């Protein structure tokens, strides 16, 4: 699964910069449960499920940022760029 590879690269980059993170790749149904239970700080969607962003935003109710990963970063499995994107979202 390409998403799992991206997660691994994000974790590898976080470890390289001594950043403690918990990153998971989840199915939409499982993610909804974690969002409802406030178990996540940010939600990143792969480009292939970008159409589900409004649904996920409705579940999140503004409690955490929800965004779609840039196609170029997803396609190249650029874990550093995606991690930096997530961190910027957390700072907003």
CSV table of C-alpha atoms in Angstrom, one decimal:
chain,number,residue,atom,x,y,z
A,1,UNK,CA,0.0,0.0,0.0
A,2,UNK,CA,1.5,3.3,-1.1
A,3,UNK,CA,0.0,5.2,1.9
A,4,UNK,CA,1.9,2.9,4.3
A,5,UNK,CA,5.1,3.7,2.5
A,6,UNK,CA,4.4,7.4,2.8
A,7,UNK,CA,3.7,7.0,6.6
A,8,UNK,CA,7.0,5.2,7.0
A,9,UNK,CA,8.9,8.0,5.2
A,10,UNK,CA,7.1,10.6,7.4
A,11,UNK,CA,8.1,8.7,10.5
A,12,UNK,CA,11.7,8.3,9.3
A,13,UNK,CA,11.9,12.1,8.7
A,14,UNK,CA,10.4,12.8,12.1
A,15,UNK,CA,12.9,10.5,13.8
A,16,UNK,CA,15.8,12.2,11.8
A,17,UNK,CA,14.8,15.5,13.3
A,18,UNK,CA,14.0,14.1,16.8
A,19,UNK,CA,10.3,14.9,16.5
A,20,UNK,CA,8.0,12.6,18.5
A,21,UNK,CA,4.9,11.8,16.3
A,22,UNK,CA,2.2,9.2,16.0
A,23,UNK,CA,1.3,8.8,12.3
A,24,UNK,CA,-1.2,6.2,11.0
A,25,UNK,CA,-2.7,5.3,7.7
A,26,UNK,CA,-6.4,4.4,8.2
A,27,UNK,CA,-9.4,3.5,6.2
A,28,UNK,CA,-12.0,6.3,6.1
A,29,UNK,CA,-14.4,4.4,8.4
A,30,UNK,CA,-11.8,3.8,11.0
A,31,UNK,CA,-10.5,7.4,10.7
A,32,UNK,CA,-14.1,8.7,11.3
A,33,UNK,CA,-14.2,6.9,14.7
A,34,UNK,CA,-10.8,8.3,15.8
A,35,UNK,CA,-11.9,11.8,14.7
A,36,UNK,CA,-15.2,11.5,16.6
A,37,UNK,CA,-13.3,10.4,19.7
A,38,UNK,CA,-10.8,13.3,19.3
A,39,UNK,CA,-7.9,10.8,19.0
A,40,UNK,CA,-6.2,12.8,16.2
A,41,UNK,CA,-4.6,16.3,15.9
A,42,UNK,CA,-4.7,16.6,12.1
A,43,UNK,CA,-6.3,14.6,9.3
A,44,UNK,CA,-4.5,14.2,5.9
A,45,UNK,CA,-6.3,12.6,3.0
A,46,UNK,CA,-4.6,11.0,0.1
A,47,UNK,CA,-5.4,12.6,-3.3
A,48,UNK,CA,-7.4,9.5,-4.3
A,49,UNK,CA,-10.0,10.2,-1.5
A,50,UNK,CA,-10.0,14.0,-1.8
A,51,UNK,CA,-13.7,13.8,-2.7
A,52,UNK,CA,-14.4,12.6,0.9
A,53,UNK,CA,-13.0,15.8,2.4
A,54,UNK,CA,-16.4,17.5,3.0
A,55,UNK,CA,-17.6,14.4,4.8
A,56,UNK,CA,-14.5,14.2,7.0
A,57,UNK,CA,-14.7,17.9,7.8
A,58,UNK,CA,-18.3,17.4,8.9
A,59,UNK,CA,-17.2,14.7,11.3
A,60,UNK,CA,-14.3,16.8,12.5
A,61,UNK,CA,-16.6,19.8,13.2
A,62,UNK,CA,-13.7,22.2,13.1
A,63,UNK,CA,-11.9,20.5,16.0
A,64,UNK,CA,-8.8,19.6,13.9
A,65,UNK,CA,-7.5,20.5,10.5
A,66,UNK,CA,-8.5,18.4,7.5
A,67,UNK,CA,-6.5,18.7,4.3
A,68,UNK,CA,-5.6,16.8,1.1
A,69,UNK,CA,-2.0,15.8,0.5
A,70,UNK,CA,-0.5,17.5,-2.6
A,71,UNK,CA,-0.5,15.1,-5.5
A,72,UNK,CA,3.2,15.7,-6.2
A,73,UNK,CA,4.2,14.9,-2.6
A,74,UNK,CA,2.0,11.9,-2.5
A,75,UNK,CA,3.2,10.6,-5.9
A,76,UNK,CA,6.9,11.0,-5.0
A,77,UNK,CA,6.3,9.7,-1.5
A,78,UNK,CA,7.9,12.8,-0.1
A,79,UNK,CA,7.6,12.1,3.6
A,80,UNK,CA,9.5,15.2,4.6
A,81,UNK,CA,7.2,17.5,2.7
A,82,UNK,CA,4.0,15.9,3.9
A,83,UNK,CA,5.2,15.9,7.6
A,84,UNK,CA,6.1,19.6,7.2
A,85,UNK,CA,2.6,20.2,5.7
A,86,UNK,CA,1.0,18.5,8.7
A,87,UNK,CA,3.1,20.5,11.2
A,88,UNK,CA,2.1,23.8,9.5
A,89,UNK,CA,-1.6,22.8,9.7
A,90,UNK,CA,-1.1,22.1,13.5
A,91,UNK,CA,0.3,25.6,14.0
A,92,UNK,CA,-2.7,27.3,12.4
